[in-house]
PDB file of C-alpha atoms and ligand atoms in Angstrom:
ATOM      1  CA  UNK A   1      -0.813  -8.431  44.998  1.00  0.00           C
ATOM      2  CA  UNK A   2      -4.439  -7.414  44.727  1.00  0.00           C
ATOM      3  CA  UNK A   3      -3.576  -4.136  46.377  1.00  0.00           C
ATOM      4  CA  UNK A   4      -0.803  -3.605  43.879  1.00  0.00           C
ATOM      5  CA  UNK A   5      -3.170  -4.187  40.987  1.00  0.00           C
ATOM      6  CA  UNK A   6      -5.643  -1.766  42.451  1.00  0.00           C
ATOM      7  CA  UNK A   7      -2.963   0.913  42.813  1.00  0.00           C
ATOM      8  CA  UNK A   8      -1.898   0.401  39.227  1.00  0.00           C
ATOM      9  CA  UNK A   9      -5.487   0.727  38.028  1.00  0.00           C
ATOM     10  CA  UNK A  10      -5.973   3.839  40.094  1.00  0.00           C
ATOM     11  CA  UNK A  11      -2.832   5.298  38.580  1.00  0.00           C
ATOM     12  CA  UNK A  12      -4.187   4.683  35.094  1.00  0.00           C
ATOM     13  CA  UNK A  13      -7.501   6.319  35.862  1.00  0.00           C
ATOM     14  CA  UNK A  14      -5.765   9.187  37.633  1.00  0.00           C
ATOM     15  CA  UNK A  15      -3.404   9.772  34.755  1.00  0.00           C
ATOM     16  CA  UNK A  16      -6.266   9.839  32.283  1.00  0.00           C
ATOM     17  CA  UNK A  17      -8.256  12.317  34.261  1.00  0.00           C
ATOM     18  CA  UNK A  18      -5.493  14.910  34.324  1.00  0.00           C
ATOM     19  CA  UNK A  19      -5.151  14.835  30.566  1.00  0.00           C
ATOM     20  CA  UNK A  20      -2.142  12.578  30.055  1.00  0.00           C
ATOM     21  CA  UNK A  21      -4.223  10.116  28.065  1.00  0.00           C
ATOM     22  CA  UNK A  22      -3.156  11.591  24.763  1.00  0.00           C
ATOM     23  CA  UNK A  23       0.479  10.852  25.513  1.00  0.00           C
ATOM     24  CA  UNK A  24      -0.202   7.336  26.751  1.00  0.00           C
ATOM     25  CA  UNK A  25      -0.361   4.387  24.374  1.00  0.00           C
ATOM     26  CA  UNK A  26      -3.963   3.501  23.582  1.00  0.00           C
ATOM     27  CA  UNK A  27      -3.525  -0.078  24.835  1.00  0.00           C
ATOM     28  CA  UNK A  28      -3.346   1.335  28.346  1.00  0.00           C
ATOM     29  CA  UNK A  29      -7.145   1.299  28.333  1.00  0.00           C
ATOM     30  CA  UNK A  30      -9.186  -1.849  27.959  1.00  0.00           C
ATOM     31  CA  UNK A  31     -11.888  -0.708  25.572  1.00  0.00           C
ATOM     32  CA  UNK A  32     -10.298   1.999  23.495  1.00  0.00           C
ATOM     33  CA  UNK A  33     -11.283   2.350  19.882  1.00  0.00           C
ATOM     34  CA  UNK A  34     -13.290   4.452  17.503  1.00  0.00           C
ATOM     35  CA  UNK A  35     -17.026   4.449  18.011  1.00  0.00           C
ATOM     36  CA  UNK A  36     -19.851   6.501  16.608  1.00  0.00           C
ATOM     37  CA  UNK A  37     -21.833   7.827  19.533  1.00  0.00           C
ATOM     38  CA  UNK A  38     -22.998   7.735  23.097  1.00  0.00           C
ATOM     39  CA  UNK A  39     -26.721   7.066  23.348  1.00  0.00           C
ATOM     40  CA  UNK A  40     -28.430   8.719  26.313  1.00  0.00           C
ATOM     41  CA  UNK A  41     -31.681   7.040  27.340  1.00  0.00           C
ATOM     42  CA  UNK A  42     -34.123   6.654  30.227  1.00  0.00           C
ATOM     43  CA  UNK A  43     -34.203   3.776  32.706  1.00  0.00           C
ATOM     44  CA  UNK A  44     -37.873   3.026  31.887  1.00  0.00           C
ATOM     45  CA  UNK A  45     -38.193  -0.739  31.140  1.00  0.00           C
ATOM     46  CA  UNK A  46     -40.751  -0.086  28.394  1.00  0.00           C
ATOM     47  CA  UNK A  47     -38.217   1.838  26.343  1.00  0.00           C
ATOM     48  CA  UNK A  48     -35.350  -0.626  26.299  1.00  0.00           C
ATOM     49  CA  UNK A  49     -36.590  -2.681  23.345  1.00  0.00           C
ATOM     50  CA  UNK A  50     -37.725   0.345  21.284  1.00  0.00           C
ATOM     51  CA  UNK A  51     -34.336   1.978  21.935  1.00  0.00           C
ATOM     52  CA  UNK A  52     -32.583  -1.191  20.833  1.00  0.00           C
ATOM     53  CA  UNK A  53     -34.700  -1.274  17.663  1.00  0.00           C
ATOM     54  CA  UNK A  54     -33.921   2.372  17.005  1.00  0.00           C
ATOM     55  CA  UNK A  55     -30.155   2.009  17.289  1.00  0.00           C
ATOM     56  CA  UNK A  56     -30.325  -1.151  15.157  1.00  0.00           C
ATOM     57  CA  UNK A  57     -32.309   0.709  12.494  1.00  0.00           C
ATOM     58  CA  UNK A  58     -29.537   3.294  12.387  1.00  0.00           C
ATOM     59  CA  UNK A  59     -26.928   0.544  12.071  1.00  0.00           C
ATOM     60  CA  UNK A  60     -25.331   1.601  15.346  1.00  0.00           C
ATOM     61  CA  UNK A  61     -25.296  -1.841  16.965  1.00  0.00           C
ATOM     62  CA  UNK A  62     -21.880  -2.380  18.547  1.00  0.00           C
ATOM     63  CA  UNK A  63     -20.822   1.157  17.636  1.00  0.00           C
ATOM     64  CA  UNK A  64     -22.097   3.176  20.570  1.00  0.00           C
ATOM     65  CA  UNK A  65     -21.707   3.549  24.313  1.00  0.00           C
ATOM     66  CA  UNK A  66     -24.758   3.920  26.560  1.00  0.00           C
ATOM     67  CA  UNK A  67     -25.691   6.168  29.410  1.00  0.00           C
ATOM     68  CA  UNK A  68     -29.025   5.298  30.965  1.00  0.00           C
ATOM     69  CA  UNK A  69     -30.462   7.648  33.565  1.00  0.00           C
ATOM     70  CA  UNK A  70     -34.005   8.464  34.680  1.00  0.00           C
ATOM     71  CA  UNK A  71     -35.422  11.057  32.272  1.00  0.00           C
ATOM     72  CA  UNK A  72     -32.541  10.824  29.751  1.00  0.00           C
ATOM     73  CA  UNK A  73     -31.799  14.497  28.861  1.00  0.00           C
ATOM     74  CA  UNK A  74     -34.106  15.602  31.686  1.00  0.00           C
ATOM     75  CA  UNK A  75     -31.922  13.663  34.123  1.00  0.00           C
ATOM     76  CA  UNK A  76     -28.957  15.700  32.894  1.00  0.00           C
ATOM     77  CA  UNK A  77     -30.463  19.206  33.014  1.00  0.00           C
ATOM     78  CA  UNK A  78     -33.386  19.295  35.488  1.00  0.00           C
ATOM     79  CA  UNK A  79     -32.698  21.040  38.785  1.00  0.00           C
ATOM     80  CA  UNK A  80     -34.353  18.353  40.990  1.00  0.00           C
ATOM     81  CA  UNK A  81     -31.822  15.850  39.604  1.00  0.00           C
ATOM     82  CA  UNK A  82     -28.779  18.092  40.061  1.00  0.00           C
ATOM     83  CA  UNK A  83     -26.889  15.491  42.086  1.00  0.00           C
ATOM     84  CA  UNK A  84     -26.822  13.279  38.974  1.00  0.00           C
ATOM     85  CA  UNK A  85     -25.504  15.807  36.493  1.00  0.00           C
ATOM     86  CA  UNK A  86     -21.814  15.334  37.229  1.00  0.00           C
ATOM     87  CA  UNK A  87     -22.136  11.587  36.600  1.00  0.00           C
ATOM     88  CA  UNK A  88     -23.325  12.284  33.054  1.00  0.00           C
ATOM     89  CA  UNK A  89     -20.557  14.775  32.253  1.00  0.00           C
ATOM     90  CA  UNK A  90     -17.897  12.507  33.715  1.00  0.00           C
ATOM     91  CA  UNK A  91     -19.207   9.553  31.735  1.00  0.00           C
ATOM     92  CA  UNK A  92     -19.504  11.334  28.422  1.00  0.00           C
ATOM     93  CA  UNK A  93     -15.966  12.702  28.850  1.00  0.00           C
ATOM     94  CA  UNK A  94     -14.760   9.203  29.650  1.00  0.00           C
ATOM     95  CA  UNK A  95     -16.445   7.853  26.530  1.00  0.00           C
ATOM     96  CA  UNK A  96     -14.796  10.564  24.429  1.00  0.00           C
ATOM     97  CA  UNK A  97     -11.461   9.525  25.882  1.00  0.00           C
ATOM     98  CA  UNK A  98     -11.949   5.766  25.640  1.00  0.00           C
ATOM     99  CA  UNK A  99     -14.152   5.384  22.595  1.00  0.00           C
ATOM    100  CA  UNK A 100     -13.538   8.534  20.550  1.00  0.00           C
ATOM    101  CA  UNK A 101     -17.265   9.027  20.141  1.00  0.00           C
ATOM    102  CA  UNK A 102     -18.297  11.681  17.653  1.00  0.00           C
ATOM    103  CA  UNK A 103     -21.697  12.603  19.025  1.00  0.00           C
ATOM    104  CA  UNK A 104     -24.324  12.090  21.695  1.00  0.00           C
ATOM    105  CA  UNK A 105     -27.807  10.922  20.735  1.00  0.00           C
ATOM    106  CA  UNK A 106     -30.226  11.807  23.550  1.00  0.00           C
ATOM    107  CA  UNK A 107     -33.613  10.109  23.468  1.00  0.00           C
ATOM    108  CA  UNK A 108     -36.321  11.260  25.881  1.00  0.00           C
ATOM    109  CA  UNK A 109     -39.675   9.505  25.842  1.00  0.00           C
ATOM    110  CA  UNK A 110     -43.377  10.145  26.314  1.00  0.00           C
ATOM    111  CA  UNK A 111     -45.160   9.152  29.530  1.00  0.00           C
ATOM    112  CA  UNK A 112     -41.843   9.507  31.387  1.00  0.00           C
ATOM    113  CA  UNK A 113     -42.196   9.244  35.171  1.00  0.00           C
ATOM    114  CA  UNK A 114     -38.961  11.179  35.664  1.00  0.00           C
ATOM    115  CA  UNK A 115     -40.295  14.112  33.608  1.00  0.00           C
ATOM    116  CA  UNK A 116     -43.260  14.219  35.964  1.00  0.00           C
ATOM    117  CA  UNK A 117     -41.009  14.140  39.047  1.00  0.00           C
ATOM    118  CA  UNK A 118     -38.753  16.843  37.638  1.00  0.00           C
ATOM    119  CA  UNK A 119     -41.326  19.321  36.386  1.00  0.00           C
ATOM    120  CA  UNK A 120     -44.678  18.325  37.899  1.00  0.00           C
ATOM    121  CA  UNK A 121     -47.880  16.785  36.517  1.00  0.00           C
ATOM    122  CA  UNK A 122     -49.012  19.991  34.801  1.00  0.00           C
ATOM    123  CA  UNK A 123     -45.926  19.989  32.540  1.00  0.00           C
ATOM    124  CA  UNK A 124     -46.887  16.656  31.025  1.00  0.00           C
ATOM    125  CA  UNK A 125     -50.676  17.020  31.295  1.00  0.00           C
ATOM    126  CA  UNK A 126     -51.350  16.485  27.597  1.00  0.00           C
ATOM    127  CA  UNK A 127     -49.400  15.564  24.497  1.00  0.00           C
ATOM    128  CA  UNK A 128     -48.759  19.145  23.396  1.00  0.00           C
ATOM    129  CA  UNK A 129     -47.571  20.371  26.790  1.00  0.00           C
ATOM    130  CA  UNK A 130     -45.453  17.235  27.164  1.00  0.00           C
ATOM    131  CA  UNK A 131     -43.843  17.880  23.773  1.00  0.00           C
ATOM    132  CA  UNK A 132     -42.979  21.446  24.780  1.00  0.00           C
ATOM    133  CA  UNK A 133     -41.533  20.287  28.114  1.00  0.00           C
ATOM    134  CA  UNK A 134     -39.178  17.905  26.339  1.00  0.00           C
ATOM    135  CA  UNK A 135     -38.409  20.412  23.586  1.00  0.00           C
ATOM    136  CA  UNK A 136     -37.299  22.903  26.211  1.00  0.00           C
ATOM    137  CA  UNK A 137     -35.243  20.389  28.240  1.00  0.00           C
ATOM    138  CA  UNK A 138     -33.538  19.183  25.079  1.00  0.00           C
ATOM    139  CA  UNK A 139     -32.731  22.724  23.968  1.00  0.00           C
ATOM    140  CA  UNK A 140     -31.044  23.221  27.336  1.00  0.00           C
ATOM    141  CA  UNK A 141     -29.244  19.909  26.917  1.00  0.00           C
ATOM    142  CA  UNK A 142     -27.926  20.908  23.478  1.00  0.00           C
ATOM    143  CA  UNK A 143     -26.811  24.261  24.859  1.00  0.00           C
ATOM    144  CA  UNK A 144     -24.860  22.639  27.692  1.00  0.00           C
ATOM    145  CA  UNK A 145     -23.301  20.151  25.286  1.00  0.00           C
ATOM    146  CA  UNK A 146     -22.175  22.984  23.023  1.00  0.00           C
ATOM    147  CA  UNK A 147     -20.709  24.884  25.984  1.00  0.00           C
ATOM    148  CA  UNK A 148     -18.890  21.933  27.525  1.00  0.00           C
ATOM    149  CA  UNK A 149     -18.085  19.615  24.616  1.00  0.00           C
ATOM    150  CA  UNK A 150     -18.205  21.750  21.463  1.00  0.00           C
ATOM    151  CA  UNK A 151     -16.358  19.135  19.402  1.00  0.00           C
ATOM    152  CA  UNK A 152     -19.185  16.627  19.803  1.00  0.00           C
ATOM    153  CA  UNK A 153     -22.276  16.460  17.658  1.00  0.00           C
ATOM    154  CA  UNK A 154     -25.590  16.217  19.436  1.00  0.00           C
ATOM    155  CA  UNK A 155     -28.964  14.831  18.380  1.00  0.00           C
ATOM    156  CA  UNK A 156     -32.094  15.003  20.513  1.00  0.00           C
ATOM    157  CA  UNK A 157     -35.334  13.130  20.036  1.00  0.00           C
ATOM    158  CA  UNK A 158     -38.571  12.231  21.799  1.00  0.00           C
ATOM    159  CA  UNK A 159     -39.753   8.635  21.454  1.00  0.00           C
ATOM    160  CA  UNK A 160     -43.253   7.346  22.049  1.00  0.00           C
ATOM    161  CA  UNK A 161     -43.892   4.010  23.719  1.00  0.00           C
ATOM    162  CA  UNK A 162     -44.169   2.282  20.346  1.00  0.00           C
ATOM    163  CA  UNK A 163     -40.712   3.509  19.376  1.00  0.00           C
ATOM    164  CA  UNK A 164     -41.760   6.265  16.982  1.00  0.00           C
ATOM    165  CA  UNK A 165     -39.302   9.125  17.324  1.00  0.00           C
ATOM    166  CA  UNK A 166     -39.564  12.846  16.692  1.00  0.00           C
ATOM    167  CA  UNK A 167     -36.234  14.677  16.442  1.00  0.00           C
ATOM    168  CA  UNK A 168     -35.742  18.187  17.840  1.00  0.00           C
ATOM    169  CA  UNK A 169     -33.128  20.574  16.507  1.00  0.00           C
TER     170      UNK A 169
HETATM  171 ZN1  LIG B   1     -38.498   7.885  31.548  1.00  0.00          ZN
END
C-alpha cells in the first residue's frame, strides 16, 4: 500500500515536470494557490529575524515561498557553488508551478561567510568592495532570471546585520 502511494506521488511529480501540470486539475497538488513571491535568502542565523521583519514590513507574511541557500544570490551564480545552482532553478520553477509566484526577491547580506568562500577575502575587504561584489553577483542573478524565467519579476537587495536594506536595480 505504501509502495502504491509512493508510485502515485511519483507519477504526479513526473507528470508535472514534463509540463502536463496545466492540463491537470489544480487540486492534484497539495499547496497550489496564488502567492506573491519567492524570497531567496542566506542560511546565516543572524539574518533570519531581520528577513522575517523585512517580509512582514512588506506585508508578505504568508504570501511567499522561501529558498534559503548559503550566499543567497551568490549561492545561485558563483562558480564555486555550481553544484547548487540546479537546486535553485528547480525550486523556483516548482514554486511557479505550485504557487503561481509573480517574482523573486533575492536578499544578500553584509558580512556573508559564503561571499568570502565564493570570491575570497579581498572581495569583501571593506564596505565599498563588498557592495560592489554583491552588486555584480546580483546583476548576474537578474540576467540569469531574465534569460530563464522572463515572466517573473526580480528584485535584488543587500541587507546589513541590523536589517537595513539597499536595493540594486
Ligand atoms: Zn550569508
